[in-house]
Amino acid sequence: MRTLLACFILAFSSAVTAQADFPSRPIRLVVTVPPGGAADFIARLVGGKISESLGQPVVVENRGGAGGTIAADAVAKAAPDGYTLLQNSITTRGVGPHLYAKLPYDPVKDFAPVSASGGISLKVSSRVLVLMPMTRNLPASIRDCAAE
């Protein structure tokens, strides 16, 4: 019984330690459009604020094409650890499923909302969303994403 209790404590204490260290490396913010437009500008502003808040760099990665499907697919396939976010418009979740017969991601199950910023959503939709790969529960903040 003591061994079982010790294993239980050890297992959960390492998870708590890992959560306290988030973020321990740069965060990737994937944008569904090429650089230079309004969405890119907003992503860089939001990324800068996230970086200031968390003390880690936020790398904005523009992956334009296929109505946002390329970027959304890359984020959907990323580890659901809070280090990869997607800023997009309604195209990847609202329009794409009706335009494309087969998407490489599930627009509902593969992403979890993170936040809304200004008139633009940072999932965050029909404005701009910042999405991350889906975890069990919706996180209250980016920092909570690692806790999942």
mmCIF file of N, CA and C in Angstrom:
data_model
loop_
_atom_site.group_PDB
_atom_site.id
_atom_site.type_symbol
_atom_site.label_atom_id
_atom_site.label_comp_id
_atom_site.label_asym_id
_atom_site.label_seq_id
_atom_site.Cartn_x
_atom_site.Cartn_y
_atom_site.Cartn_z
ATOM 1 N N MET A 1 0.823 -1.190 0.000
ATOM 2 C CA MET A 1 0.000 0.000 0.000
ATOM 3 C C MET A 1 0.871 1.261 0.000
ATOM 4 N N ARG A 2 1.951 1.251 0.768
ATOM 5 C CA ARG A 2 2.847 2.420 0.808
ATOM 6 C C ARG A 2 3.497 2.640 -0.555
ATOM 7 N N THR A 3 3.850 1.549 -1.201
ATOM 8 C CA THR A 3 4.468 1.664 -2.522
ATOM 9 C C THR A 3 3.488 2.282 -3.510
ATOM 10 N N LEU A 4 2.247 1.842 -3.454
ATOM 11 C CA LEU A 4 1.212 2.390 -4.326
ATOM 12 C C LEU A 4 1.014 3.879 -4.053
ATOM 13 N N LEU A 5 0.962 4.253 -2.797
ATOM 14 C CA LEU A 5 0.802 5.656 -2.428
ATOM 15 C C LEU A 5 2.006 6.478 -2.891
ATOM 16 N N ALA A 6 3.200 5.929 -2.717
ATOM 17 C CA ALA A 6 4.414 6.638 -3.154
ATOM 18 C C ALA A 6 4.413 6.835 -4.668
ATOM 19 N N CYS A 7 4.004 5.808 -5.405
ATOM 20 C CA CYS A 7 3.927 5.924 -6.869
ATOM 21 C C CYS A 7 2.903 6.975 -7.281
ATOM 22 N N PHE A 8 1.765 6.994 -6.608
ATOM 23 C CA PHE A 8 0.708 7.955 -6.896
ATOM 24 C C PHE A 8 1.215 9.380 -6.669
ATOM 25 N N ILE A 9 1.854 9.609 -5.536
ATOM 26 C CA ILE A 9 2.378 10.939 -5.210
ATOM 27 C C ILE A 9 3.452 11.345 -6.207
ATOM 28 N N LEU A 10 4.338 10.438 -6.534
ATOM 29 C CA LEU A 10 5.409 10.734 -7.481
ATOM 30 C C LEU A 10 4.845 11.071 -8.856
ATOM 31 N N ALA A 11 3.871 10.300 -9.282
ATOM 32 C CA ALA A 11 3.282 10.532 -10.608
ATOM 33 C C ALA A 11 2.628 11.904 -10.693
ATOM 34 N N PHE A 12 1.856 12.285 -9.696
ATOM 35 C CA PHE A 12 1.158 13.559 -9.755
ATOM 36 C C PHE A 12 2.044 14.741 -9.386
ATOM 37 N N SER A 13 3.080 14.553 -8.622
ATOM 38 C CA SER A 13 3.954 15.675 -8.295
ATOM 39 C C SER A 13 4.761 16.097 -9.507
ATOM 40 N N SER A 14 5.135 15.152 -10.360
ATOM 41 C CA SER A 14 5.874 15.523 -11.566
ATOM 42 C C SER A 14 4.974 16.272 -12.528
ATOM 43 N N ALA A 15 3.683 15.924 -12.581
ATOM 44 C CA ALA A 15 2.747 16.652 -13.441
ATOM 45 C C ALA A 15 2.584 18.085 -12.953
ATOM 46 N N VAL A 16 2.524 18.280 -11.660
ATOM 47 C CA VAL A 16 2.396 19.628 -11.109
ATOM 48 C C VAL A 16 3.652 20.432 -11.403
ATOM 49 N N THR A 17 4.803 19.825 -11.270
ATOM 50 C CA THR A 17 6.060 20.509 -11.577
ATOM 51 C C THR A 17 6.106 20.906 -13.040
ATOM 52 N N ALA A 18 5.688 20.002 -13.920
ATOM 53 C CA ALA A 18 5.697 20.317 -15.350
ATOM 54 C C ALA A 18 4.761 21.476 -15.653
ATOM 55 N N GLN A 19 3.624 21.533 -14.995
ATOM 56 C CA GLN A 19 2.678 22.610 -15.229
ATOM 57 C C GLN A 19 3.239 23.943 -14.774
ATOM 58 N N ALA A 20 3.947 23.949 -13.687
ATOM 59 C CA ALA A 20 4.509 25.192 -13.165
ATOM 60 C C ALA A 20 5.572 25.757 -14.098
ATOM 61 N N ASP A 21 6.177 24.919 -14.915
ATOM 62 C CA ASP A 21 7.229 25.351 -15.826
ATOM 63 C C ASP A 21 6.704 25.897 -17.152
ATOM 64 N N PHE A 22 5.394 25.844 -17.374
ATOM 65 C CA PHE A 22 4.852 26.312 -18.639
ATOM 66 C C PHE A 22 4.831 27.828 -18.687
ATOM 67 N N PRO A 23 5.254 28.419 -19.748
ATOM 68 C CA PRO A 23 5.911 27.824 -20.898
ATOM 69 C C PRO A 23 7.417 27.768 -20.694
ATOM 70 N N SER A 24 8.005 26.711 -21.119
ATOM 71 C CA SER A 24 9.449 26.547 -20.970
ATOM 72 C C SER A 24 10.173 26.645 -22.305
ATOM 73 N N ARG A 25 9.438 26.906 -23.362
ATOM 74 C CA ARG A 25 10.022 27.061 -24.694
ATOM 75 C C ARG A 25 9.128 27.987 -25.512
ATOM 76 N N PRO A 26 9.587 28.425 -26.666
ATOM 77 C CA PRO A 26 8.780 29.348 -27.475
ATOM 78 C C PRO A 26 7.423 28.757 -27.872
ATOM 79 N N ILE A 27 6.460 29.643 -28.026
ATOM 80 C CA ILE A 27 5.113 29.273 -28.448
ATOM 81 C C ILE A 27 4.978 29.621 -29.919
ATOM 82 N N ARG A 28 4.326 28.753 -30.661
ATOM 83 C CA ARG A 28 4.134 28.951 -32.102
ATOM 84 C C ARG A 28 2.695 29.394 -32.346
ATOM 85 N N LEU A 29 2.526 30.530 -32.999
ATOM 86 C CA LEU A 29 1.213 31.055 -33.365
ATOM 87 C C LEU A 29 1.092 30.969 -34.881
ATOM 88 N N VAL A 30 0.300 30.019 -35.347
ATOM 89 C CA VAL A 30 0.150 29.769 -36.783
ATOM 90 C C VAL A 30 -1.018 30.607 -37.304
ATOM 91 N N VAL A 31 -0.753 31.318 -38.406
ATOM 92 C CA VAL A 31 -1.746 32.188 -39.024
ATOM 93 C C VAL A 31 -2.110 31.595 -40.379
ATOM 94 N N THR A 32 -3.390 31.657 -40.738
ATOM 95 C CA THR A 32 -3.878 31.010 -41.956
ATOM 96 C C THR A 32 -3.681 31.811 -43.238
ATOM 97 N N VAL A 33 -3.011 32.935 -43.152
ATOM 98 C CA VAL A 33 -2.820 33.796 -44.321
ATOM 99 C C VAL A 33 -1.339 34.156 -44.462
ATOM 100 N N PRO A 34 -0.938 34.618 -45.661
ATOM 101 C CA PRO A 34 0.444 35.054 -45.846
ATOM 102 C C PRO A 34 0.745 36.311 -45.037
ATOM 103 N N PRO A 35 2.018 36.628 -44.846
ATOM 104 C CA PRO A 35 2.383 37.829 -44.088
ATOM 105 C C PRO A 35 1.947 39.111 -44.786
ATOM 106 N N GLY A 36 1.736 40.143 -43.986
ATOM 107 C CA GLY A 36 1.481 41.471 -44.526
ATOM 108 C C GLY A 36 0.054 41.961 -44.434
ATOM 109 N N GLY A 37 -0.882 41.103 -44.183
ATOM 110 C CA GLY A 37 -2.283 41.520 -44.108
ATOM 111 C C GLY A 37 -2.706 41.839 -42.684
ATOM 112 N N ALA A 38 -3.988 42.127 -42.540
ATOM 113 C CA ALA A 38 -4.524 42.503 -41.237
ATOM 114 C C ALA A 38 -4.414 41.375 -40.218
ATOM 115 N N ALA A 39 -4.716 40.135 -40.624
ATOM 116 C CA ALA A 39 -4.650 39.002 -39.697
ATOM 117 C C ALA A 39 -3.213 38.780 -39.216
ATOM 118 N N ASP A 40 -2.258 38.955 -40.117
ATOM 119 C CA ASP A 40 -0.850 38.815 -39.744
ATOM 120 C C ASP A 40 -0.456 39.908 -38.750
ATOM 121 N N PHE A 41 -0.886 41.117 -39.017
ATOM 122 C CA PHE A 41 -0.595 42.246 -38.132
ATOM 123 C C PHE A 41 -1.162 41.986 -36.730
ATOM 124 N N ILE A 42 -2.397 41.528 -36.681
ATOM 125 C CA ILE A 42 -3.034 41.237 -35.395
ATOM 126 C C ILE A 42 -2.310 40.100 -34.681
ATOM 127 N N ALA A 43 -1.922 39.072 -35.427
ATOM 128 C CA ALA A 43 -1.202 37.947 -34.825
ATOM 129 C C ALA A 43 0.109 38.420 -34.199
ATOM 130 N N ARG A 44 0.788 39.318 -34.851
ATOM 131 C CA ARG A 44 2.053 39.816 -34.313
ATOM 132 C C ARG A 44 1.831 40.691 -33.080
ATOM 133 N N LEU A 45 0.764 41.468 -33.073
ATOM 134 C CA LEU A 45 0.438 42.256 -31.877
ATOM 135 C C LEU A 45 0.067 41.341 -30.712
ATOM 136 N N VAL A 46 -0.823 40.393 -30.974
ATOM 137 C CA VAL A 46 -1.257 39.454 -29.926
ATOM 138 C C VAL A 46 -0.078 38.611 -29.462
ATOM 139 N N GLY A 47 0.727 38.137 -30.412
ATOM 140 C CA GLY A 47 1.906 37.341 -30.065
ATOM 141 C C GLY A 47 2.865 38.100 -29.175
ATOM 142 N N GLY A 48 3.042 39.388 -29.454
ATOM 143 C CA GLY A 48 3.904 40.218 -28.616
ATOM 144 C C GLY A 48 3.379 40.335 -27.191
ATOM 145 N N LYS A 49 2.069 40.499 -27.059
ATOM 146 C CA LYS A 49 1.468 40.603 -25.719
ATOM 147 C C LYS A 49 1.541 39.276 -24.968
ATOM 148 N N ILE A 50 1.316 38.169 -25.679
ATOM 149 C CA ILE A 50 1.440 36.854 -25.045
ATOM 150 C C ILE A 50 2.876 36.650 -24.580
ATOM 151 N N SER A 51 3.828 37.039 -25.413
ATOM 152 C CA SER A 51 5.239 36.911 -25.069
ATOM 153 C C SER A 51 5.586 37.724 -23.829
ATOM 154 N N GLU A 52 5.101 38.952 -23.765
ATOM 155 C CA GLU A 52 5.334 39.791 -22.579
ATOM 156 C C GLU A 52 4.731 39.152 -21.333
ATOM 157 N N SER A 53 3.539 38.643 -21.478
ATOM 158 C CA SER A 53 2.816 38.073 -20.349
ATOM 159 C C SER A 53 3.447 36.784 -19.821
ATOM 160 N N LEU A 54 3.891 35.919 -20.738
ATOM 161 C CA LEU A 54 4.402 34.607 -20.330
ATOM 162 C C LEU A 54 5.920 34.534 -20.224
ATOM 163 N N GLY A 55 6.607 35.535 -20.756
ATOM 164 C CA GLY A 55 8.062 35.532 -20.666
ATOM 165 C C GLY A 55 8.745 34.565 -21.611
ATOM 166 N N GLN A 56 8.070 34.180 -22.672
ATOM 167 C CA GLN A 56 8.644 33.310 -23.693
ATOM 168 C C GLN A 56 8.349 33.911 -25.064
ATOM 169 N N PRO A 57 9.234 33.700 -26.021
ATOM 170 C CA PRO A 57 8.965 34.214 -27.365
ATOM 171 C C PRO A 57 7.740 33.550 -27.984
ATOM 172 N N VAL A 58 7.029 34.305 -28.799
ATOM 173 C CA VAL A 58 5.935 33.765 -29.595
ATOM 174 C C VAL A 58 6.333 33.939 -31.051
ATOM 175 N N VAL A 59 6.470 32.835 -31.750
ATOM 176 C CA VAL A 59 6.881 32.844 -33.148
ATOM 177 C C VAL A 59 5.635 32.789 -34.010
ATOM 178 N N VAL A 60 5.435 33.824 -34.837
ATOM 179 C CA VAL A 60 4.294 33.851 -35.744
ATOM 180 C C VAL A 60 4.704 33.137 -37.019
ATOM 181 N N GLU A 61 3.942 32.117 -37.373
ATOM 182 C CA GLU A 61 4.232 31.310 -38.556
ATOM 183 C C GLU A 61 3.062 31.432 -39.520
ATOM 184 N N ASN A 62 3.295 32.041 -40.665
ATOM 185 C CA ASN A 62 2.252 32.216 -41.667
ATOM 186 C C ASN A 62 2.227 30.991 -42.580
ATOM 187 N N ARG A 63 1.064 30.331 -42.658
ATOM 188 C CA ARG A 63 0.899 29.144 -43.505
ATOM 189 C C ARG A 63 -0.362 29.322 -44.333
ATOM 190 N N GLY A 64 -0.309 30.266 -45.245
ATOM 191 C CA GLY A 64 -1.459 30.570 -46.080
ATOM 192 C C GLY A 64 -1.713 29.497 -47.116
ATOM 193 N N GLY A 65 -2.962 29.409 -47.555
ATOM 194 C CA GLY A 65 -3.330 28.499 -48.632
ATOM 195 C C GLY A 65 -4.498 27.610 -48.271
ATOM 196 N N ALA A 66 -5.242 27.231 -49.301
ATOM 197 C CA ALA A 66 -6.377 26.318 -49.178
ATOM 198 C C ALA A 66 -7.411 26.822 -48.174
ATOM 199 N N GLY A 67 -7.613 28.113 -48.129
ATOM 200 C CA GLY A 67 -8.623 28.674 -47.243
ATOM 201 C C GLY A 67 -8.360 28.416 -45.774
ATOM 202 N N GLY A 68 -7.097 28.318 -45.411
ATOM 203 C CA GLY A 68 -6.734 28.097 -44.016
ATOM 204 C C GLY A 68 -6.568 26.644 -43.634
ATOM 205 N N THR A 69 -6.867 25.739 -44.571
ATOM 206 C CA THR A 69 -6.798 24.305 -44.280
ATOM 207 C C THR A 69 -5.372 23.847 -43.983
ATOM 208 N N ILE A 70 -4.401 24.392 -44.666
ATOM 209 C CA ILE A 70 -3.002 23.995 -44.462
ATOM 210 C C ILE A 70 -2.563 24.315 -43.040
ATOM 211 N N ALA A 71 -2.853 25.528 -42.594
ATOM 212 C CA ALA A 71 -2.480 25.944 -41.237
ATOM 213 C C ALA A 71 -3.263 25.163 -40.192
ATOM 214 N N ALA A 72 -4.556 25.019 -40.397
ATOM 215 C CA ALA A 72 -5.394 24.307 -39.425
ATOM 216 C C ALA A 72 -4.960 22.848 -39.295
ATOM 217 N N ASP A 73 -4.619 22.223 -40.406
ATOM 218 C CA ASP A 73 -4.163 20.833 -40.370
ATOM 219 C C ASP A 73 -2.861 20.707 -39.590
ATOM 220 N N ALA A 74 -1.946 21.638 -39.796
ATOM 221 C CA ALA A 74 -0.666 21.598 -39.075
ATOM 222 C C ALA A 74 -0.884 21.719 -37.567
ATOM 223 N N VAL A 75 -1.793 22.596 -37.159
ATOM 224 C CA VAL A 75 -2.060 22.784 -35.738
ATOM 225 C C VAL A 75 -2.815 21.582 -35.162
ATOM 226 N N ALA A 76 -3.748 21.047 -35.925
ATOM 227 C CA ALA A 76 -4.506 19.882 -35.456
ATOM 228 C C ALA A 76 -3.588 18.689 -35.204
ATOM 229 N N LYS A 77 -2.514 18.587 -35.977
ATOM 230 C CA LYS A 77 -1.577 17.464 -35.831
ATOM 231 C C LYS A 77 -0.490 17.735 -34.791
ATOM 232 N N ALA A 78 -0.442 18.949 -34.277
ATOM 233 C CA ALA A 78 0.558 19.302 -33.255
ATOM 234 C C ALA A 78 0.158 18.700 -31.913
ATOM 235 N N ALA A 79 1.125 18.542 -31.042
ATOM 236 C CA ALA A 79 0.848 18.029 -29.696
ATOM 237 C C ALA A 79 -0.071 19.004 -28.959
ATOM 238 N N PRO A 80 -1.062 18.506 -28.234
ATOM 239 C CA PRO A 80 -1.980 19.396 -27.502
ATOM 240 C C PRO A 80 -1.394 19.867 -26.184
ATOM 241 N N ASP A 81 -0.287 20.588 -26.268
ATOM 242 C CA ASP A 81 0.444 20.982 -25.066
ATOM 243 C C ASP A 81 0.442 22.488 -24.811
ATOM 244 N N GLY A 82 -0.269 23.244 -25.622
ATOM 245 C CA GLY A 82 -0.334 24.682 -25.421
ATOM 246 C C GLY A 82 0.768 25.460 -26.115
ATOM 247 N N TYR A 83 1.662 24.780 -26.813
ATOM 248 C CA TYR A 83 2.767 25.467 -27.479
ATOM 249 C C TYR A 83 2.483 25.786 -28.944
ATOM 250 N N THR A 84 1.370 25.308 -29.482
ATOM 251 C CA THR A 84 0.994 25.615 -30.857
ATOM 252 C C THR A 84 -0.425 26.143 -30.859
ATOM 253 N N LEU A 85 -0.577 27.371 -31.335
ATOM 254 C CA LEU A 85 -1.876 28.026 -31.401
ATOM 255 C C LEU A 85 -2.205 28.350 -32.846
ATOM 256 N N LEU A 86 -3.481 28.487 -33.144
ATOM 257 C CA LEU A 86 -3.936 28.835 -34.490
ATOM 258 C C LEU A 86 -4.782 30.087 -34.416
ATOM 259 N N GLN A 87 -4.408 31.069 -35.200
ATOM 260 C CA GLN A 87 -5.258 32.255 -35.359
ATOM 261 C C GLN A 87 -5.865 32.148 -36.736
ATOM 262 N N ASN A 88 -7.173 32.123 -36.795
ATOM 263 C CA ASN A 88 -7.814 31.994 -38.094
ATOM 264 C C ASN A 88 -9.126 32.724 -38.137
ATOM 265 N N SER A 89 -9.767 32.646 -39.283
ATOM 266 C CA SER A 89 -11.087 33.239 -39.443
ATOM 267 C C SER A 89 -12.115 32.115 -39.477
ATOM 268 N N ILE A 90 -13.301 32.442 -39.803
ATOM 269 C CA ILE A 90 -14.369 31.455 -39.835
ATOM 270 C C ILE A 90 -14.173 30.406 -40.935
ATOM 271 N N THR A 91 -13.250 30.652 -41.848
ATOM 272 C CA THR A 91 -13.097 29.734 -42.982
ATOM 273 C C THR A 91 -12.732 28.310 -42.574
ATOM 274 N N THR A 92 -11.884 28.135 -41.575
ATOM 275 C CA THR A 92 -11.446 26.780 -41.239
ATOM 276 C C THR A 92 -12.468 25.997 -40.434
ATOM 277 N N ARG A 93 -13.368 26.689 -39.751
ATOM 278 C CA ARG A 93 -14.364 25.987 -38.931
ATOM 279 C C ARG A 93 -15.783 26.133 -39.452
ATOM 280 N N GLY A 94 -16.077 27.206 -40.133
ATOM 281 C CA GLY A 94 -17.443 27.444 -40.577
ATOM 282 C C GLY A 94 -17.662 27.231 -42.060
ATOM 283 N N VAL A 95 -16.740 27.712 -42.879
ATOM 284 C CA VAL A 95 -16.894 27.627 -44.327
ATOM 285 C C VAL A 95 -16.243 26.361 -44.887
ATOM 286 N N GLY A 96 -15.025 26.065 -44.445
ATOM 287 C CA GLY A 96 -14.273 24.918 -44.965
ATOM 288 C C GLY A 96 -15.022 23.599 -44.965
ATOM 289 N N PRO A 97 -15.698 23.247 -43.870
ATOM 290 C CA PRO A 97 -16.425 21.983 -43.864
ATOM 291 C C PRO A 97 -17.514 21.894 -44.941
ATOM 292 N N HIS A 98 -17.991 23.045 -45.428
ATOM 293 C CA HIS A 98 -19.023 23.041 -46.460
ATOM 294 C C HIS A 98 -18.435 23.133 -47.869
ATOM 295 N N LEU A 99 -17.188 23.585 -47.957
ATOM 296 C CA LEU A 99 -16.539 23.692 -49.269
ATOM 297 C C LEU A 99 -15.769 22.441 -49.660
ATOM 298 N N TYR A 100 -15.167 21.804 -48.675
ATOM 299 C CA TYR A 100 -14.309 20.664 -48.957
ATOM 300 C C TYR A 100 -14.980 19.374 -48.487
ATOM 301 N N ALA A 101 -14.992 18.383 -49.382
ATOM 302 C CA ALA A 101 -15.646 17.109 -49.055
ATOM 303 C C ALA A 101 -14.941 16.387 -47.912
ATOM 304 N N LYS A 102 -13.618 16.516 -47.880
ATOM 305 C CA LYS A 102 -12.870 15.812 -46.841
ATOM 306 C C LYS A 102 -11.756 16.703 -46.312
ATOM 307 N N LEU A 103 -11.918 17.185 -45.101
ATOM 308 C CA LEU A 103 -10.884 17.991 -44.454
ATOM 309 C C LEU A 103 -9.912 17.057 -43.728
ATOM 310 N N PRO A 104 -8.636 17.437 -43.632
ATOM 311 C CA PRO A 104 -7.666 16.592 -42.920
ATOM 312 C C PRO A 104 -7.739 16.740 -41.401
ATOM 313 N N TYR A 105 -8.706 17.488 -40.920
ATOM 314 C CA TYR A 105 -8.888 17.705 -39.488
ATOM 315 C C TYR A 105 -10.380 17.792 -39.197
ATOM 316 N N ASP A 106 -10.748 17.592 -37.956
ATOM 317 C CA ASP A 106 -12.140 17.754 -37.538
ATOM 318 C C ASP A 106 -12.271 19.156 -36.956
ATOM 319 N N PRO A 107 -13.048 20.028 -37.589
ATOM 320 C CA PRO A 107 -13.115 21.423 -37.140
ATOM 321 C C PRO A 107 -13.709 21.605 -35.741
ATOM 322 N N VAL A 108 -14.390 20.618 -35.222
ATOM 323 C CA VAL A 108 -14.976 20.732 -33.886
ATOM 324 C C VAL A 108 -14.122 20.015 -32.853
ATOM 325 N N LYS A 109 -13.728 18.789 -33.133
ATOM 326 C CA LYS A 109 -13.035 17.964 -32.135
ATOM 327 C C LYS A 109 -11.543 18.239 -32.010
ATOM 328 N N ASP A 110 -10.916 18.756 -33.060
ATOM 329 C CA ASP A 110 -9.456 18.910 -33.041
ATOM 330 C C ASP A 110 -8.960 20.209 -32.409
ATOM 331 N N PHE A 111 -9.854 21.123 -32.064
ATOM 332 C CA PHE A 111 -9.430 22.408 -31.535
ATOM 333 C C PHE A 111 -10.201 22.777 -30.275
ATOM 334 N N ALA A 112 -9.562 23.582 -29.454
ATOM 335 C CA ALA A 112 -10.207 24.100 -28.242
ATOM 336 C C ALA A 112 -10.034 25.611 -28.235
ATOM 337 N N PRO A 113 -11.081 26.356 -27.901
ATOM 338 C CA PRO A 113 -10.941 27.814 -27.852
ATOM 339 C C PRO A 113 -10.022 28.238 -26.711
ATOM 340 N N VAL A 114 -9.247 29.264 -26.962
ATOM 341 C CA VAL A 114 -8.344 29.792 -25.941
ATOM 342 C C VAL A 114 -8.827 31.142 -25.444
ATOM 343 N N SER A 115 -9.054 32.096 -26.354
ATOM 344 C CA SER A 115 -9.535 33.402 -25.914
ATOM 345 C C SER A 115 -10.036 34.226 -27.082
ATOM 346 N N ALA A 116 -10.636 35.348 -26.760
ATOM 347 C CA ALA A 116 -11.044 36.328 -27.760
ATOM 348 C C ALA A 116 -10.255 37.598 -27.501
ATOM 349 N N SER A 117 -9.857 38.266 -28.549
ATOM 350 C CA SER A 117 -9.085 39.493 -28.367
ATOM 351 C C SER A 117 -9.689 40.600 -29.212
ATOM 352 N N GLY A 118 -10.172 41.616 -28.563
ATOM 353 C CA GLY A 118 -10.782 42.734 -29.278
ATOM 354 C C GLY A 118 -11.980 42.262 -30.075
ATOM 355 N N GLY A 119 -12.138 42.743 -31.274
ATOM 356 C CA GLY A 119 -13.194 42.277 -32.158
ATOM 357 C C GLY A 119 -12.741 41.056 -32.905
ATOM 358 N N ILE A 120 -11.637 40.502 -32.491
ATOM 359 C CA ILE A 120 -11.036 39.373 -33.184
ATOM 360 C C ILE A 120 -10.827 38.256 -32.191
ATOM 361 N N SER A 121 -11.191 37.086 -32.557
ATOM 362 C CA SER A 121 -11.095 35.973 -31.624
ATOM 363 C C SER A 121 -9.741 35.288 -31.709
ATOM 364 N N LEU A 122 -9.150 35.034 -30.610
ATOM 365 C CA LEU A 122 -7.888 34.304 -30.546
ATOM 366 C C LEU A 122 -8.233 32.949 -29.935
ATOM 367 N N LYS A 123 -8.625 31.888 -30.751
ATOM 368 C CA LYS A 123 -8.949 30.528 -30.305
ATOM 369 C C LYS A 123 -7.964 29.709 -30.282
ATOM 370 N N VAL A 124 -9.522 31.467 -31.004
ATOM 371 C CA VAL A 124 -10.133 32.737 -30.630
ATOM 372 C C VAL A 124 -10.852 33.158 -31.804
ATOM 373 N N SER A 125 -13.194 33.766 -34.345
ATOM 374 C CA SER A 125 -14.074 33.236 -35.331
ATOM 375 C C SER A 125 -14.965 34.261 -35.846
ATOM 376 N N SER A 126 -15.640 34.154 -36.500
ATOM 377 C CA SER A 126 -16.060 35.000 -37.565
ATOM 378 C C SER A 126 -15.340 36.317 -37.411
ATOM 379 N N ARG A 127 -14.377 36.260 -36.697
ATOM 380 C CA ARG A 127 -13.423 37.347 -36.608
ATOM 381 C C ARG A 127 -12.110 36.621 -36.739
ATOM 382 N N VAL A 128 -11.344 36.505 -35.693
ATOM 383 C CA VAL A 128 -10.128 35.712 -35.793
ATOM 384 C C VAL A 128 -10.094 34.766 -34.613
ATOM 385 N N LEU A 129 -9.700 33.543 -34.826
ATOM 386 C CA LEU A 129 -9.674 32.542 -33.771
ATOM 387 C C LEU A 129 -8.255 32.128 -33.468
ATOM 388 N N VAL A 130 -7.987 31.891 -32.201
ATOM 389 C CA VAL A 130 -6.735 31.211 -31.898
ATOM 390 C C VAL A 130 -7.165 29.887 -31.350
ATOM 391 N N LEU A 131 -6.751 28.855 -32.005
ATOM 392 C CA LEU A 131 -7.132 27.500 -31.635
ATOM 393 C C LEU A 131 -5.894 26.726 -31.253
ATOM 394 N N MET A 132 -6.094 25.728 -30.460
ATOM 395 C CA MET A 132 -5.007 24.818 -30.138
ATOM 396 C C MET A 132 -5.542 23.416 -30.281
ATOM 397 N N PRO A 133 -4.676 22.428 -30.404
ATOM 398 C CA PRO A 133 -5.173 21.065 -30.463
ATOM 399 C C PRO A 133 -6.031 20.758 -29.235
ATOM 400 N N MET A 134 -7.077 19.988 -29.414
ATOM 401 C CA MET A 134 -8.074 19.743 -28.371
ATOM 402 C C MET A 134 -7.506 18.973 -27.191
ATOM 403 N N THR A 135 -7.830 19.429 -26.011
ATOM 404 C CA THR A 135 -7.526 18.707 -24.784
ATOM 405 C C THR A 135 -8.858 18.311 -24.160
ATOM 406 N N ARG A 136 -8.854 17.628 -23.043
ATOM 407 C CA ARG A 136 -10.099 17.147 -22.449
ATOM 408 C C ARG A 136 -11.054 18.258 -22.044
ATOM 409 N N ASN A 137 -10.571 19.265 -21.347
ATOM 410 C CA ASN A 137 -11.402 20.361 -20.868
ATOM 411 C C ASN A 137 -10.936 21.662 -21.482
ATOM 412 N N LEU A 138 -11.831 22.609 -21.607
ATOM 413 C CA LEU A 138 -11.436 23.894 -22.154
ATOM 414 C C LEU A 138 -10.615 24.652 -21.115
ATOM 415 N N PRO A 139 -9.427 25.103 -21.490
ATOM 416 C CA PRO A 139 -8.582 25.831 -20.535
ATOM 417 C C PRO A 139 -9.085 27.243 -20.303
ATOM 418 N N ALA A 140 -8.830 27.762 -19.139
ATOM 419 C CA ALA A 140 -9.210 29.125 -18.799
ATOM 420 C C ALA A 140 -8.201 30.128 -19.354
ATOM 421 N N SER A 141 -6.965 29.692 -19.571
ATOM 422 C CA SER A 141 -5.930 30.566 -20.097
ATOM 423 C C SER A 141 -4.897 29.732 -20.830
ATOM 424 N N ILE A 142 -3.987 30.405 -21.515
ATOM 425 C CA ILE A 142 -2.923 29.691 -22.226
ATOM 426 C C ILE A 142 -2.081 28.905 -21.233
ATOM 427 N N ARG A 143 -1.814 29.494 -20.077
ATOM 428 C CA ARG A 143 -1.030 28.827 -19.048
ATOM 429 C C ARG A 143 -1.713 27.525 -18.598
ATOM 430 N N ASP A 144 -3.047 27.537 -18.579
ATOM 431 C CA ASP A 144 -3.804 26.355 -18.166
ATOM 432 C C ASP A 144 -3.748 25.251 -19.223
ATOM 433 N N CYS A 145 -3.409 25.590 -20.449
ATOM 434 C CA CYS A 145 -3.337 24.580 -21.499
ATOM 435 C C CYS A 145 -2.330 23.492 -21.150
ATOM 436 N N ALA A 146 -1.221 23.877 -20.557
ATOM 437 C CA ALA A 146 -0.201 22.910 -20.181
ATOM 438 C C ALA A 146 -0.657 22.052 -19.006
ATOM 439 N N ALA A 147 -1.557 22.604 -18.207
ATOM 440 C CA ALA A 147 -2.041 21.877 -17.043
ATOM 441 C C ALA A 147 -2.963 20.725 -17.438
ATOM 442 N N GLU A 148 -3.466 20.748 -18.624
ATOM 443 C CA GLU A 148 -4.392 19.720 -19.068
ATOM 444 C C GLU A 148 -3.636 18.465 -19.325
#
